[in-house]
PDB file of C-alpha atoms in Angstrom:
ATOM      1  CA  MET A   1     -25.177 -17.678 -54.763  1.00 45.00           C
ATOM      2  CA  ASP A   2     -24.410 -16.838 -51.095  1.00 44.00           C
ATOM      3  CA  GLU A   3     -24.667 -13.157 -50.093  1.00 42.00           C
ATOM      4  CA  PRO A   4     -21.509 -11.861 -48.478  1.00 38.00           C
ATOM      5  CA  ALA A   5     -21.475 -11.886 -44.804  1.00 39.00           C
ATOM      6  CA  ALA A   6     -22.186  -8.564 -43.087  1.00 38.00           C
ATOM      7  CA  PRO A   7     -19.161  -7.203 -41.256  1.00 36.00           C
ATOM      8  CA  VAL A   8     -19.158  -7.995 -37.589  1.00 36.00           C
ATOM      9  CA  ALA A   9     -18.676  -5.041 -35.464  1.00 36.00           C
ATOM     10  CA  SER A  10     -15.814  -5.529 -33.002  1.00 34.00           C
ATOM     11  CA  ALA A  11     -15.332  -3.626 -29.859  1.00 35.00           C
ATOM     12  CA  THR A  12     -12.338  -1.386 -29.851  1.00 35.00           C
ATOM     13  CA  VAL A  13     -10.752  -0.275 -26.671  1.00 38.00           C
ATOM     14  CA  LEU A  14      -9.524   3.160 -26.900  1.00 39.00           C
ATOM     15  CA  PRO A  15      -6.700   4.309 -24.686  1.00 45.00           C
ATOM     16  CA  PRO A  16      -7.658   6.897 -22.084  1.00 48.00           C
ATOM     17  CA  PRO A  17      -7.267  10.585 -23.189  1.00 52.00           C
ATOM     18  CA  ALA A  18      -3.766  11.835 -23.190  1.00 55.00           C
ATOM     19  CA  PRO A  19      -3.257  15.492 -22.410  1.00 58.00           C
ATOM     20  CA  ALA A  20      -4.980  17.502 -25.143  1.00 58.00           C
ATOM     21  CA  SER A  21      -1.694  18.940 -26.418  1.00 73.00           C
ATOM     22  CA  PRO A  22       1.860  18.188 -26.023  1.00 84.00           C
ATOM     23  CA  PRO A  23       3.260  19.553 -22.608  1.00 89.00           C
ATOM     24  CA  GLN A  24       4.582  23.059 -22.673  1.00 91.00           C
ATOM     25  CA  SER A  25       7.258  22.082 -20.224  1.00 94.00           C
ATOM     26  CA  PRO A  26       7.883  18.389 -20.168  1.00 96.00           C
ATOM     27  CA  GLY A  27      10.207  16.864 -17.484  1.00 97.00           C
ATOM     28  CA  ILE A  28      13.778  16.231 -18.624  1.00 97.00           C
ATOM     29  CA  GLU A  29      14.351  12.654 -19.615  1.00 97.00           C
ATOM     30  CA  PRO A  30      15.644  10.097 -18.852  1.00 96.00           C
ATOM     31  CA  PRO A  31      15.010  10.247 -15.169  1.00 97.00           C
ATOM     32  CA  GLU A  32      17.962  10.402 -12.834  1.00 97.00           C
ATOM     33  CA  GLN A  33      18.341   7.509 -10.369  1.00 96.00           C
ATOM     34  CA  GLY A  34      17.337   8.408  -6.872  1.00 93.00           C
ATOM     35  CA  ALA A  35      14.955   7.439  -4.015  1.00 95.00           C
ATOM     36  CA  TRP A  36      11.778   8.774  -2.640  1.00 96.00           C
ATOM     37  CA  PRO A  37      12.778  11.479  -0.158  1.00 96.00           C
ATOM     38  CA  ASP A  38      12.780  10.076   3.403  1.00 95.00           C
ATOM     39  CA  ALA A  39      12.878  13.542   4.918  1.00 96.00           C
ATOM     40  CA  TRP A  40       9.396  14.460   3.580  1.00 97.00           C
ATOM     41  CA  PRO A  41       6.787  14.881   6.298  1.00 97.00           C
ATOM     42  CA  ARG A  42       3.883  12.532   6.896  1.00 97.00           C
ATOM     43  CA  PHE A  43       0.423  13.175   8.333  1.00 96.00           C
ATOM     44  CA  THR A  44       0.379  12.646  12.068  1.00 94.00           C
ATOM     45  CA  GLU A  45      -2.401  12.571  14.600  1.00 93.00           C
ATOM     46  CA  LEU A  46      -1.705  16.122  15.226  1.00 93.00           C
ATOM     47  CA  ASP A  47      -2.673  17.208  11.732  1.00 93.00           C
ATOM     48  CA  THR A  48      -6.237  18.205  10.873  1.00 94.00           C
ATOM     49  CA  VAL A  49      -7.114  16.295   7.701  1.00 95.00           C
ATOM     50  CA  SER A  50     -10.143  15.688   5.588  1.00 94.00           C
ATOM     51  CA  THR A  51     -10.596  12.023   4.267  1.00 94.00           C
ATOM     52  CA  LEU A  52     -12.139  12.159   0.703  1.00 94.00           C
ATOM     53  CA  ALA A  53     -13.894   8.662   0.111  1.00 92.00           C
ATOM     54  CA  GLY A  54     -15.487   7.712  -3.082  1.00 89.00           C
ATOM     55  CA  LEU A  55     -13.430   9.721  -5.506  1.00 92.00           C
ATOM     56  CA  GLU A  56     -14.080   8.226  -8.924  1.00 91.00           C
ATOM     57  CA  GLY A  57     -11.163   6.359 -10.323  1.00 89.00           C
ATOM     58  CA  LEU A  58      -9.583   5.852  -6.906  1.00 89.00           C
ATOM     59  CA  ASN A  59     -10.585   2.770  -4.932  1.00 85.00           C
ATOM     60  CA  PHE A  60      -9.075   4.184  -1.700  1.00 89.00           C
ATOM     61  CA  PRO A  61      -9.773   7.366   0.408  1.00 92.00           C
ATOM     62  CA  VAL A  62      -7.546  10.186  -0.068  1.00 94.00           C
ATOM     63  CA  LYS A  63      -6.289  12.223   3.054  1.00 95.00           C
ATOM     64  CA  VAL A  64      -5.708  15.945   2.401  1.00 95.00           C
ATOM     65  CA  PRO A  65      -5.257  19.072   4.642  1.00 93.00           C
ATOM     66  CA  MET A  66      -8.723  20.044   6.138  1.00 93.00           C
ATOM     67  CA  GLU A  67      -8.823  23.315   4.048  1.00 91.00           C
ATOM     68  CA  TRP A  68      -8.634  21.433   0.720  1.00 93.00           C
ATOM     69  CA  GLU A  69     -11.340  20.620  -1.680  1.00 92.00           C
ATOM     70  CA  CYS A  70     -11.234  18.313  -4.632  1.00 94.00           C
ATOM     71  CA  THR A  71     -13.621  19.015  -7.528  1.00 94.00           C
ATOM     72  CA  LEU A  72     -14.188  16.886 -10.592  1.00 96.00           C
ATOM     73  CA  ALA A  73     -12.535  18.674 -13.518  1.00 96.00           C
ATOM     74  CA  GLY A  74     -12.803  16.096 -16.371  1.00 95.00           C
ATOM     75  CA  ARG A  75     -13.981  12.456 -17.045  1.00 95.00           C
ATOM     76  CA  ALA A  76     -13.838  10.062 -19.810  1.00 95.00           C
ATOM     77  CA  ASP A  77     -13.663   6.266 -20.213  1.00 93.00           C
ATOM     78  CA  GLY A  78     -10.386   5.268 -18.255  1.00 92.00           C
ATOM     79  CA  PHE A  79      -9.712   8.807 -17.116  1.00 95.00           C
ATOM     80  CA  VAL A  80     -10.633  11.131 -14.296  1.00 96.00           C
ATOM     81  CA  LYS A  81      -9.222  14.502 -13.309  1.00 97.00           C
ATOM     82  CA  TYR A  82      -9.611  16.499 -10.141  1.00 97.00           C
ATOM     83  CA  ASN A  83      -8.648  20.004  -9.184  1.00 96.00           C
ATOM     84  CA  CYS A  84      -7.517  19.857  -5.560  1.00 96.00           C
ATOM     85  CA  GLY A  85      -6.296  22.450  -3.014  1.00 94.00           C
ATOM     86  CA  THR A  86      -7.303  25.514  -1.114  1.00 91.00           C
ATOM     87  CA  PRO A  87      -9.841  28.046  -2.238  1.00 76.00           C
ATOM     88  CA  ALA A  88      -7.399  30.830  -1.749  1.00 71.00           C
ATOM     89  CA  ALA A  89      -6.401  32.934  -4.662  1.00 69.00           C
ATOM     90  CA  GLY A  90      -3.159  34.294  -6.126  1.00 65.00           C
ATOM     91  CA  GLY A  91       0.157  33.660  -4.425  1.00 66.00           C
ATOM     92  CA  GLN A  92      -1.607  31.944  -1.426  1.00 75.00           C
ATOM     93  CA  ALA A  93      -3.227  29.234  -3.489  1.00 86.00           C
ATOM     94  CA  LEU A  94      -2.055  25.748  -2.767  1.00 91.00           C
ATOM     95  CA  GLY A  95      -2.915  22.713  -5.052  1.00 94.00           C
ATOM     96  CA  GLY A  96      -3.375  21.459  -8.684  1.00 96.00           C
ATOM     97  CA  GLU A  97      -4.300  18.462 -10.464  1.00 96.00           C
ATOM     98  CA  LEU A  98      -4.818  14.839  -9.398  1.00 97.00           C
ATOM     99  CA  ILE A  99      -5.219  12.749 -12.497  1.00 97.00           C
ATOM    100  CA  VAL A 100      -5.934   8.955 -12.821  1.00 96.00           C
ATOM    101  CA  ARG A 101      -5.668   7.221 -16.158  1.00 95.00           C
ATOM    102  CA  ASN A 102      -5.812   3.620 -17.224  1.00 94.00           C
ATOM    103  CA  CYS A 103      -2.509   2.237 -18.350  1.00 94.00           C
ATOM    104  CA  ALA A 104      -2.760   0.232 -21.504  1.00 91.00           C
ATOM    105  CA  GLN A 105      -1.567  -3.264 -21.316  1.00 90.00           C
ATOM    106  CA  PRO A 106       1.175  -4.221 -21.260  1.00 93.00           C
ATOM    107  CA  CYS A 107       1.832  -1.308 -18.882  1.00 95.00           C
ATOM    108  CA  ASP A 108       5.521  -1.831 -19.275  1.00 95.00           C
ATOM    109  CA  GLU A 109       8.515   0.576 -19.120  1.00 95.00           C
ATOM    110  CA  ARG A 110       7.901   1.722 -22.734  1.00 96.00           C
ATOM    111  CA  GLN A 111       4.254   2.578 -22.052  1.00 96.00           C
ATOM    112  CA  GLN A 112       5.028   4.274 -18.696  1.00 96.00           C
ATOM    113  CA  THR A 113       7.738   6.325 -20.254  1.00 96.00           C
ATOM    114  CA  ALA A 114       5.439   7.429 -23.058  1.00 95.00           C
ATOM    115  CA  MET A 115       2.685   8.384 -20.586  1.00 96.00           C
ATOM    116  CA  ARG A 116       5.198  10.372 -18.467  1.00 97.00           C
ATOM    117  CA  GLN A 117       6.626  12.257 -21.371  1.00 96.00           C
ATOM    118  CA  ALA A 118       3.066  13.577 -22.129  1.00 95.00           C
ATOM    119  CA  GLU A 119       2.977  15.319 -18.668  1.00 96.00           C
ATOM    120  CA  ASP A 120       3.921  18.841 -17.938  1.00 96.00           C
ATOM    121  CA  ALA A 121       6.711  19.014 -15.274  1.00 97.00           C
ATOM    122  CA  TRP A 122       7.846  22.645 -15.549  1.00 97.00           C
ATOM    123  CA  GLY A 123      10.857  21.552 -17.530  1.00 97.00           C
ATOM    124  CA  LEU A 124      12.368  19.963 -14.320  1.00 98.00           C
ATOM    125  CA  GLN A 125      14.621  16.950 -14.280  1.00 98.00           C
ATOM    126  CA  TRP A 126      12.642  13.672 -13.544  1.00 98.00           C
ATOM    127  CA  ARG A 127      13.997  11.632 -10.636  1.00 98.00           C
ATOM    128  CA  ARG A 128      13.273   7.857 -10.426  1.00 97.00           C
ATOM    129  CA  ALA A 129      12.033   7.067  -6.980  1.00 95.00           C
ATOM    130  CA  GLY A 130      11.169   3.397  -7.422  1.00 92.00           C
ATOM    131  CA  ARG A 131      10.424   0.962 -10.312  1.00 91.00           C
ATOM    132  CA  HIS A 132       7.043   2.647 -11.035  1.00 94.00           C
ATOM    133  CA  VAL A 133       7.410   6.245  -9.922  1.00 97.00           C
ATOM    134  CA  ALA A 134       9.239   9.378 -11.000  1.00 97.00           C
ATOM    135  CA  TYR A 135       8.977  12.851  -9.430  1.00 98.00           C
ATOM    136  CA  ALA A 136      10.334  16.361  -9.978  1.00 98.00           C
ATOM    137  CA  GLU A 137      10.171  19.261  -7.601  1.00 98.00           C
ATOM    138  CA  SER A 138      11.499  22.820  -7.207  1.00 98.00           C
ATOM    139  CA  SER A 139      11.240  25.749  -4.955  1.00 97.00           C
ATOM    140  CA  GLN A 140      12.239  28.075  -7.764  1.00 97.00           C
ATOM    141  CA  LEU A 141       9.145  28.077 -10.079  1.00 96.00           C
ATOM    142  CA  GLN A 142       8.067  31.513 -11.235  1.00 93.00           C
ATOM    143  CA  ILE A 143       4.316  31.406 -11.715  1.00 87.00           C
ATOM    144  CA  ASP A 144       2.431  34.726 -12.362  1.00 85.00           C
ATOM    145  CA  GLY A 145       5.396  36.621 -10.941  1.00 87.00           C
ATOM    146  CA  ASP A 146       5.502  34.670  -7.716  1.00 89.00           C
ATOM    147  CA  ARG A 147       8.074  32.277  -6.630  1.00 94.00           C
ATOM    148  CA  ARG A 148       6.471  28.983  -5.826  1.00 95.00           C
ATOM    149  CA  TYR A 149       7.120  25.352  -4.832  1.00 97.00           C
ATOM    150  CA  GLY A 150       6.106  22.813  -7.362  1.00 98.00           C
ATOM    151  CA  LEU A 151       5.886  19.048  -6.989  1.00 98.00           C
ATOM    152  CA  VAL A 152       4.824  16.572  -9.654  1.00 98.00           C
ATOM    153  CA  PHE A 153       4.931  12.821  -9.645  1.00 98.00           C
ATOM    154  CA  VAL A 154       3.834  10.136 -12.019  1.00 98.00           C
ATOM    155  CA  ALA A 155       3.214   6.731 -10.508  1.00 97.00           C
ATOM    156  CA  TYR A 156       1.685   3.293 -11.629  1.00 95.00           C
ATOM    157  CA  TRP A 157      -0.083   0.985  -9.488  1.00 91.00           C
ATOM    158  CA  ARG A 158      -2.002  -2.426  -9.565  1.00 87.00           C
ATOM    159  CA  GLY A 159      -5.774  -2.360  -9.817  1.00 74.00           C
ATOM    160  CA  ALA A 160      -7.532  -4.175  -6.960  1.00 69.00           C
ATOM    161  CA  SER A 161      -9.645  -6.123  -9.273  1.00 69.00           C
ATOM    162  CA  THR A 162      -6.999  -7.252 -11.784  1.00 71.00           C
ATOM    163  CA  GLY A 163      -3.860  -7.431  -9.725  1.00 77.00           C
ATOM    164  CA  GLN A 164      -2.022  -6.148 -12.782  1.00 86.00           C
ATOM    165  CA  LEU A 165      -0.058  -2.869 -13.114  1.00 91.00           C
ATOM    166  CA  ASP A 166      -2.875  -0.868 -14.956  1.00 92.00           C
ATOM    167  CA  HIS A 167      -3.344   2.642 -13.511  1.00 93.00           C
ATOM    168  CA  GLN A 168      -1.360   5.864 -13.674  1.00 96.00           C
ATOM    169  CA  LEU A 169      -1.634   8.625 -11.142  1.00 96.00           C
ATOM    170  CA  VAL A 170      -0.443  12.186 -11.753  1.00 98.00           C
ATOM    171  CA  PHE A 171      -0.025  14.519  -8.941  1.00 98.00           C
ATOM    172  CA  ARG A 172       0.966  18.057 -10.096  1.00 98.00           C
ATOM    173  CA  MET A 173       0.637  20.835  -7.557  1.00 97.00           C
ATOM    174  CA  THR A 174       2.124  24.184  -6.436  1.00 96.00           C
ATOM    175  CA  ALA A 175       2.255  26.003  -3.171  1.00 95.00           C
ATOM    176  CA  PRO A 176       3.712  29.125  -1.657  1.00 94.00           C
ATOM    177  CA  ILE A 177       7.332  28.211  -0.605  1.00 95.00           C
ATOM    178  CA  ASP A 178       6.192  27.619   2.969  1.00 95.00           C
ATOM    179  CA  GLY A 179       3.496  25.271   1.814  1.00 94.00           C
ATOM    180  CA  ALA A 180       5.827  22.604   0.519  1.00 97.00           C
ATOM    181  CA  GLY A 181       5.274  20.423   3.606  1.00 96.00           C
ATOM    182  CA  ARG A 182       1.584  20.128   2.949  1.00 95.00           C
ATOM    183  CA  LEU A 183       2.062  18.972  -0.623  1.00 97.00           C
ATOM    184  CA  ARG A 184       4.723  16.443   0.518  1.00 98.00           C
ATOM    185  CA  ARG A 185       2.426  15.035   3.178  1.00 97.00           C
ATOM    186  CA  VAL A 186      -0.259  14.332   0.677  1.00 97.00           C
ATOM    187  CA  ALA A 187       2.345  12.801  -1.720  1.00 97.00           C
ATOM    188  CA  ASN A 188       3.650  10.546   1.112  1.00 97.00           C
ATOM    189  CA  TYR A 189       0.124   9.480   2.035  1.00 97.00           C
ATOM    190  CA  LEU A 190      -0.606   8.452  -1.626  1.00 96.00           C
ATOM    191  CA  ARG A 191       2.806   6.640  -1.812  1.00 95.00           C
ATOM    192  CA  ASP A 192       1.916   4.686   1.376  1.00 94.00           C
ATOM    193  CA  VAL A 193      -1.515   3.709   0.124  1.00 91.00           C
ATOM    194  CA  LEU A 194      -0.414   2.734  -3.485  1.00 88.00           C
ATOM    195  CA  LEU A 195       2.802   1.063  -2.402  1.00 80.00           C
ATOM    196  CA  PHE A 196       4.918   2.554  -5.174  1.00 78.00           C
TER     197      PHE A 196
END
């Protein structure tokens, strides 16, 4: 009598980590139709910037204001998170999170919506600014008793090696009200590089 065949181990591809818990203040769905704001400033040759090359999860350099630092805050298979911004504390702090996740295939509208709904957006209304990007912003956030500007966007882009839509970028940052332009410059740079 033949012995039963031993089970064959199969490789299971796990999705990259979602946020550890549901967002406290997710964005309002569905996104309103809109466009990426043309009035947001861009970096010019007059800006002093730092170019961060070799950030894990990003196959392109990232330009940020000179005083910014980006430190690795988390890593897993298909996931990397950075805390970026100025070292200033309290109401003068500027920055937040830059997160990259793999987007499980097919990275279609349903998958993108589920991933966006898992992100904290201070309870603001999402605005669609292209086929694969939504953002929310406000200059009325109350954080630790201070009024702050907040900008969050979730975008999807094609990996260089596959040519398929397979990555998610989350940009979630706050600044003093007069620091909104600095966040918008970084957001515009990322948009131009990723072509979303």
